[in-house]
Amino acid sequence: MELEALRSIYEGDVCFRELSPVSFQYRIGESGDPKAFLIEVSWPETYPQTAPVISMDAFFNNTISSAIKQSILDKLMVEVEANLGTAMTYTLFEYAKDNKEVLMENQPVNTVTSVSNSISTGTPEVPPSKKKDKKEQLSKTQKRKLANKTDNKGELPRGWNWVDVIKHVSIFKFSYLLSN
Protein backbone atom coordinates (compact mmCIF):
# COMPACT_ATOMS: atom_id res chain seq x y z
CA MET A 1 0.00 0.00 0.00
CA GLU A 2 2.88 2.36 0.74
CA LEU A 3 4.27 1.65 -2.73
CA GLU A 4 1.04 2.86 -4.37
CA ALA A 5 0.99 5.93 -2.13
CA LEU A 6 4.60 6.83 -3.03
CA ARG A 7 3.88 6.40 -6.74
CA SER A 8 0.86 8.67 -6.58
CA ILE A 9 2.48 11.31 -4.36
CA TYR A 10 5.70 11.58 -6.36
CA GLU A 11 4.20 11.06 -9.82
CA GLY A 12 5.91 13.57 -12.12
CA ASP A 13 8.44 14.61 -9.46
CA VAL A 14 11.89 14.59 -11.11
CA CYS A 15 13.59 14.21 -7.74
CA PHE A 16 11.92 10.84 -7.03
CA ARG A 17 13.08 7.63 -8.66
CA GLU A 18 11.78 4.10 -8.10
CA LEU A 19 14.72 1.73 -8.56
CA SER A 20 12.63 -1.37 -7.83
CA PRO A 21 9.35 -2.06 -6.00
CA VAL A 22 11.32 -2.04 -2.71
CA SER A 23 14.05 0.54 -3.43
CA PHE A 24 13.69 4.30 -3.95
CA GLN A 25 15.90 7.35 -4.44
CA TYR A 26 15.06 10.95 -3.70
CA ARG A 27 17.20 13.98 -4.54
CA ILE A 28 17.04 16.68 -1.90
CA GLY A 29 17.68 20.07 -3.53
CA GLU A 30 18.10 21.16 -7.12
CA SER A 31 20.59 19.33 -9.32
CA GLY A 32 22.90 22.37 -9.61
CA ASP A 33 22.79 23.09 -5.88
CA PRO A 34 26.15 22.34 -4.17
CA LYS A 35 24.27 21.32 -1.03
CA ALA A 36 21.96 18.86 -2.81
CA PHE A 37 22.16 15.18 -1.90
CA LEU A 38 20.55 11.87 -2.76
CA ILE A 39 18.97 9.43 -0.31
CA GLU A 40 18.32 5.81 -1.21
CA VAL A 41 15.82 3.84 0.88
CA SER A 42 15.41 0.08 0.49
CA TRP A 43 12.81 -2.04 2.25
CA PRO A 44 13.86 -5.37 3.80
CA GLU A 45 11.47 -8.35 3.87
CA THR A 46 10.09 -7.44 7.32
CA TYR A 47 9.58 -3.72 6.64
CA PRO A 48 7.95 -1.69 8.38
CA GLN A 49 8.50 -3.73 11.54
CA THR A 50 12.25 -3.46 10.87
CA ALA A 51 14.13 -0.35 9.80
CA PRO A 52 14.64 0.32 6.08
CA VAL A 53 18.17 0.39 4.69
CA ILE A 54 19.18 4.01 4.09
CA SER A 55 22.16 4.72 1.87
CA MET A 56 24.01 7.77 0.63
CA ASP A 57 26.54 5.87 -1.50
CA ALA A 58 25.23 7.20 -4.81
CA PHE A 59 27.70 8.86 -7.18
CA PHE A 60 25.66 12.07 -6.87
CA ASN A 61 26.89 12.36 -3.26
CA ASN A 62 30.63 12.18 -4.07
CA THR A 63 31.11 15.86 -3.25
CA ILE A 64 29.74 15.42 0.27
CA SER A 65 32.23 14.62 3.01
CA SER A 66 31.85 11.27 4.75
CA ALA A 67 31.32 13.02 8.11
CA ILE A 68 28.33 14.94 6.71
CA LYS A 69 26.92 11.76 5.14
CA GLN A 70 27.18 9.96 8.46
CA SER A 71 25.56 12.88 10.26
CA ILE A 72 22.62 12.83 7.83
CA LEU A 73 22.26 9.06 8.20
CA ASP A 74 22.32 9.34 12.00
CA LYS A 75 19.57 11.98 11.98
CA LEU A 76 17.50 9.90 9.58
CA MET A 77 17.92 6.84 11.82
CA VAL A 78 16.44 8.85 14.71
CA GLU A 79 13.38 9.42 12.50
CA VAL A 80 13.31 5.71 11.64
CA GLU A 81 13.29 4.76 15.33
CA ALA A 82 10.43 7.18 15.99
CA ASN A 83 8.35 5.72 13.12
CA LEU A 84 9.20 2.03 13.46
CA GLY A 85 6.17 -0.14 12.74
CA THR A 86 4.59 2.35 10.33
CA ALA A 87 5.18 3.24 6.67
CA MET A 88 7.95 5.83 6.82
CA THR A 89 9.60 6.31 3.41
CA TYR A 90 7.56 9.43 2.64
CA THR A 91 8.24 10.72 6.16
CA LEU A 92 12.00 10.25 5.71
CA PHE A 93 12.07 12.04 2.35
CA GLU A 94 10.00 14.92 3.68
CA TYR A 95 12.13 15.18 6.84
CA ALA A 96 15.25 15.44 4.68
CA LYS A 97 13.62 18.07 2.42
CA ASP A 98 12.41 20.15 5.36
CA ASN A 99 15.78 19.99 7.18
CA LYS A 100 18.13 20.21 4.19
CA GLU A 101 19.85 23.36 5.40
CA VAL A 102 20.40 21.97 8.90
CA LEU A 103 21.63 18.64 7.56
CA MET A 104 24.10 20.29 5.16
CA GLU A 105 25.15 23.30 7.26
CA ASN A 106 28.74 22.08 7.78
CA GLN A 107 29.25 21.08 4.14
CA PRO A 108 31.68 23.44 2.36
CA VAL A 109 30.04 25.00 -0.67
CA ASN A 110 33.01 25.20 -3.01
CA THR A 111 34.17 21.59 -2.94
CA VAL A 112 35.66 20.53 -6.25
CA THR A 113 36.16 16.84 -6.86
CA SER A 114 36.87 16.74 -10.56
CA VAL A 115 40.48 16.09 -11.46
CA SER A 116 41.74 16.83 -14.93
CA ASN A 117 44.59 14.77 -16.27
CA SER A 118 46.33 16.39 -19.20
CA ILE A 119 49.55 15.38 -20.88
CA SER A 120 51.50 18.02 -22.77
CA THR A 121 53.12 16.85 -26.00
CA GLY A 122 55.28 19.91 -26.45
CA THR A 123 53.09 21.72 -28.97
CA PRO A 124 50.97 24.53 -27.59
CA GLU A 125 47.25 24.37 -28.20
CA VAL A 126 46.11 27.00 -30.65
CA PRO A 127 42.53 28.15 -30.22
CA PRO A 128 40.50 27.65 -33.37
CA SER A 129 40.17 30.87 -35.33
CA LYS A 130 36.73 32.25 -35.87
CA LYS A 131 35.68 32.15 -39.50
CA LYS A 132 33.72 35.06 -40.82
CA ASP A 133 30.42 34.17 -42.39
CA LYS A 134 30.65 34.64 -46.13
CA LYS A 135 28.09 36.80 -47.85
CA GLU A 136 26.06 35.09 -50.50
CA GLN A 137 27.73 35.89 -53.82
CA LEU A 138 25.41 36.78 -56.68
CA SER A 139 26.27 36.24 -60.31
CA LYS A 140 26.25 39.19 -62.77
CA THR A 141 22.91 38.07 -64.16
CA GLN A 142 21.35 37.86 -60.69
CA LYS A 143 22.69 41.31 -59.81
CA ARG A 144 21.32 42.78 -63.05
CA LYS A 145 17.85 41.28 -62.45
CA LEU A 146 17.83 42.58 -58.87
CA ALA A 147 18.89 46.05 -60.05
CA ASN A 148 16.12 46.13 -62.64
CA LYS A 149 13.48 45.22 -59.99
CA THR A 150 14.52 47.77 -57.38
CA ASP A 151 14.56 51.55 -57.34
CA ASN A 152 17.62 53.71 -56.64
CA LYS A 153 17.36 52.97 -52.87
CA GLY A 154 17.45 49.20 -53.39
CA GLU A 155 13.80 48.78 -52.45
CA LEU A 156 11.15 47.00 -54.44
CA PRO A 157 8.56 49.35 -55.97
CA ARG A 158 5.18 49.66 -54.33
CA GLY A 159 2.77 47.02 -55.57
CA TRP A 160 5.38 44.72 -57.09
CA ASN A 161 3.52 41.65 -55.79
CA TRP A 162 -0.02 42.88 -56.44
CA VAL A 163 -0.39 40.49 -59.33
CA ASP A 164 -0.09 37.58 -56.90
CA VAL A 165 -2.64 39.18 -54.56
CA ILE A 166 -5.10 39.80 -57.39
CA LYS A 167 -4.70 36.20 -58.63
CA HIS A 168 -5.37 34.91 -55.12
CA VAL A 169 -8.45 37.09 -54.63
CA SER A 170 -9.90 36.20 -58.03
CA ILE A 171 -9.42 32.48 -57.39
CA PHE A 172 -11.11 32.88 -54.00
CA LYS A 173 -14.06 34.77 -55.57
CA PHE A 174 -14.38 32.17 -58.32
CA SER A 175 -14.44 29.28 -55.84
CA TYR A 176 -16.92 31.19 -53.65
CA LEU A 177 -19.25 31.75 -56.60
CA LEU A 178 -19.07 28.08 -57.54
CA SER A 179 -20.00 26.98 -54.04
CA ASN A 180 -23.15 29.19 -53.98
CSV table of C-alpha atoms in Angstrom, one decimal:
chain,number,residue,atom,x,y,z
A,1,MET,CA,0.0,0.0,0.0
A,2,GLU,CA,2.9,2.4,0.7
A,3,LEU,CA,4.3,1.6,-2.7
A,4,GLU,CA,1.0,2.9,-4.4
A,5,ALA,CA,1.0,5.9,-2.1
A,6,LEU,CA,4.6,6.8,-3.0
A,7,ARG,CA,3.9,6.4,-6.7
A,8,SER,CA,0.9,8.7,-6.6
A,9,ILE,CA,2.5,11.3,-4.4
A,10,TYR,CA,5.7,11.6,-6.4
A,11,GLU,CA,4.2,11.1,-9.8
A,12,GLY,CA,5.9,13.6,-12.1
A,13,ASP,CA,8.4,14.6,-9.5
A,14,VAL,CA,11.9,14.6,-11.1
A,15,CYS,CA,13.6,14.2,-7.7
A,16,PHE,CA,11.9,10.8,-7.0
A,17,ARG,CA,13.1,7.6,-8.7
A,18,GLU,CA,11.8,4.1,-8.1
A,19,LEU,CA,14.7,1.7,-8.6
A,20,SER,CA,12.6,-1.4,-7.8
A,21,PRO,CA,9.3,-2.1,-6.0
A,22,VAL,CA,11.3,-2.0,-2.7
A,23,SER,CA,14.1,0.5,-3.4
A,24,PHE,CA,13.7,4.3,-3.9
A,25,GLN,CA,15.9,7.3,-4.4
A,26,TYR,CA,15.1,11.0,-3.7
A,27,ARG,CA,17.2,14.0,-4.5
A,28,ILE,CA,17.0,16.7,-1.9
A,29,GLY,CA,17.7,20.1,-3.5
A,30,GLU,CA,18.1,21.2,-7.1
A,31,SER,CA,20.6,19.3,-9.3
A,32,GLY,CA,22.9,22.4,-9.6
A,33,ASP,CA,22.8,23.1,-5.9
A,34,PRO,CA,26.2,22.3,-4.2
A,35,LYS,CA,24.3,21.3,-1.0
A,36,ALA,CA,22.0,18.9,-2.8
A,37,PHE,CA,22.2,15.2,-1.9
A,38,LEU,CA,20.5,11.9,-2.8
A,39,ILE,CA,19.0,9.4,-0.3
A,40,GLU,CA,18.3,5.8,-1.2
A,41,VAL,CA,15.8,3.8,0.9
A,42,SER,CA,15.4,0.1,0.5
A,43,TRP,CA,12.8,-2.0,2.2
A,44,PRO,CA,13.9,-5.4,3.8
A,45,GLU,CA,11.5,-8.4,3.9
A,46,THR,CA,10.1,-7.4,7.3
A,47,TYR,CA,9.6,-3.7,6.6
A,48,PRO,CA,8.0,-1.7,8.4
A,49,GLN,CA,8.5,-3.7,11.5
A,50,THR,CA,12.2,-3.5,10.9
A,51,ALA,CA,14.1,-0.4,9.8
A,52,PRO,CA,14.6,0.3,6.1
A,53,VAL,CA,18.2,0.4,4.7
A,54,ILE,CA,19.2,4.0,4.1
A,55,SER,CA,22.2,4.7,1.9
A,56,MET,CA,24.0,7.8,0.6
A,57,ASP,CA,26.5,5.9,-1.5
A,58,ALA,CA,25.2,7.2,-4.8
A,59,PHE,CA,27.7,8.9,-7.2
A,60,PHE,CA,25.7,12.1,-6.9
A,61,ASN,CA,26.9,12.4,-3.3
A,62,ASN,CA,30.6,12.2,-4.1
A,63,THR,CA,31.1,15.9,-3.2
A,64,ILE,CA,29.7,15.4,0.3
A,65,SER,CA,32.2,14.6,3.0
A,66,SER,CA,31.8,11.3,4.8
A,67,ALA,CA,31.3,13.0,8.1
A,68,ILE,CA,28.3,14.9,6.7
A,69,LYS,CA,26.9,11.8,5.1
A,70,GLN,CA,27.2,10.0,8.5
A,71,SER,CA,25.6,12.9,10.3
A,72,ILE,CA,22.6,12.8,7.8
A,73,LEU,CA,22.3,9.1,8.2
A,74,ASP,CA,22.3,9.3,12.0
A,75,LYS,CA,19.6,12.0,12.0
A,76,LEU,CA,17.5,9.9,9.6
A,77,MET,CA,17.9,6.8,11.8
A,78,VAL,CA,16.4,8.8,14.7
A,79,GLU,CA,13.4,9.4,12.5
A,80,VAL,CA,13.3,5.7,11.6
A,81,GLU,CA,13.3,4.8,15.3
A,82,ALA,CA,10.4,7.2,16.0
A,83,ASN,CA,8.4,5.7,13.1
A,84,LEU,CA,9.2,2.0,13.5
A,85,GLY,CA,6.2,-0.1,12.7
A,86,THR,CA,4.6,2.4,10.3
A,87,ALA,CA,5.2,3.2,6.7
A,88,MET,CA,7.9,5.8,6.8
A,89,THR,CA,9.6,6.3,3.4
A,90,TYR,CA,7.6,9.4,2.6
A,91,THR,CA,8.2,10.7,6.2
A,92,LEU,CA,12.0,10.2,5.7
A,93,PHE,CA,12.1,12.0,2.3
A,94,GLU,CA,10.0,14.9,3.7
A,95,TYR,CA,12.1,15.2,6.8
A,96,ALA,CA,15.3,15.4,4.7
A,97,LYS,CA,13.6,18.1,2.4
A,98,ASP,CA,12.4,20.1,5.4
A,99,ASN,CA,15.8,20.0,7.2
A,100,LYS,CA,18.1,20.2,4.2
A,101,GLU,CA,19.9,23.4,5.4
A,102,VAL,CA,20.4,22.0,8.9
A,103,LEU,CA,21.6,18.6,7.6
A,104,MET,CA,24.1,20.3,5.2
A,105,GLU,CA,25.1,23.3,7.3
A,106,ASN,CA,28.7,22.1,7.8
A,107,GLN,CA,29.3,21.1,4.1
A,108,PRO,CA,31.7,23.4,2.4
A,109,VAL,CA,30.0,25.0,-0.7
A,110,ASN,CA,33.0,25.2,-3.0
A,111,THR,CA,34.2,21.6,-2.9
A,112,VAL,CA,35.7,20.5,-6.3
A,113,THR,CA,36.2,16.8,-6.9
A,114,SER,CA,36.9,16.7,-10.6
A,115,VAL,CA,40.5,16.1,-11.5
A,116,SER,CA,41.7,16.8,-14.9
A,117,ASN,CA,44.6,14.8,-16.3
A,118,SER,CA,46.3,16.4,-19.2
A,119,ILE,CA,49.6,15.4,-20.9
A,120,SER,CA,51.5,18.0,-22.8
A,121,THR,CA,53.1,16.9,-26.0
A,122,GLY,CA,55.3,19.9,-26.5
A,123,THR,CA,53.1,21.7,-29.0
A,124,PRO,CA,51.0,24.5,-27.6
A,125,GLU,CA,47.3,24.4,-28.2
A,126,VAL,CA,46.1,27.0,-30.7
A,127,PRO,CA,42.5,28.1,-30.2
A,128,PRO,CA,40.5,27.7,-33.4
A,129,SER,CA,40.2,30.9,-35.3
A,130,LYS,CA,36.7,32.3,-35.9
A,131,LYS,CA,35.7,32.2,-39.5
A,132,LYS,CA,33.7,35.1,-40.8
A,133,ASP,CA,30.4,34.2,-42.4
A,134,LYS,CA,30.7,34.6,-46.1
A,135,LYS,CA,28.1,36.8,-47.8
A,136,GLU,CA,26.1,35.1,-50.5
A,137,GLN,CA,27.7,35.9,-53.8
A,138,LEU,CA,25.4,36.8,-56.7
A,139,SER,CA,26.3,36.2,-60.3
A,140,LYS,CA,26.2,39.2,-62.8
A,141,THR,CA,22.9,38.1,-64.2
A,142,GLN,CA,21.4,37.9,-60.7
A,143,LYS,CA,22.7,41.3,-59.8
A,144,ARG,CA,21.3,42.8,-63.1
A,145,LYS,CA,17.8,41.3,-62.5
A,146,LEU,CA,17.8,42.6,-58.9
A,147,ALA,CA,18.9,46.1,-60.0
A,148,ASN,CA,16.1,46.1,-62.6
A,149,LYS,CA,13.5,45.2,-60.0
A,150,THR,CA,14.5,47.8,-57.4
A,151,ASP,CA,14.6,51.5,-57.3
A,152,ASN,CA,17.6,53.7,-56.6
A,153,LYS,CA,17.4,53.0,-52.9
A,154,GLY,CA,17.5,49.2,-53.4
A,155,GLU,CA,13.8,48.8,-52.5
A,156,LEU,CA,11.2,47.0,-54.4
A,157,PRO,CA,8.6,49.3,-56.0
A,158,ARG,CA,5.2,49.7,-54.3
A,159,GLY,CA,2.8,47.0,-55.6
A,160,TRP,CA,5.4,44.7,-57.1
A,161,ASN,CA,3.5,41.7,-55.8
A,162,TRP,CA,0.0,42.9,-56.4
A,163,VAL,CA,-0.4,40.5,-59.3
A,164,ASP,CA,-0.1,37.6,-56.9
A,165,VAL,CA,-2.6,39.2,-54.6
A,166,ILE,CA,-5.1,39.8,-57.4
A,167,LYS,CA,-4.7,36.2,-58.6
A,168,HIS,CA,-5.4,34.9,-55.1
A,169,VAL,CA,-8.5,37.1,-54.6
A,170,SER,CA,-9.9,36.2,-58.0
A,171,ILE,CA,-9.4,32.5,-57.4
A,172,PHE,CA,-11.1,32.9,-54.0
A,173,LYS,CA,-14.1,34.8,-55.6
A,174,PHE,CA,-14.4,32.2,-58.3
A,175,SER,CA,-14.4,29.3,-55.8
A,176,TYR,CA,-16.9,31.2,-53.7
A,177,LEU,CA,-19.2,31.7,-56.6
A,178,LEU,CA,-19.1,28.1,-57.5
A,179,SER,CA,-20.0,27.0,-54.0
A,180,ASN,CA,-23.1,29.2,-54.0
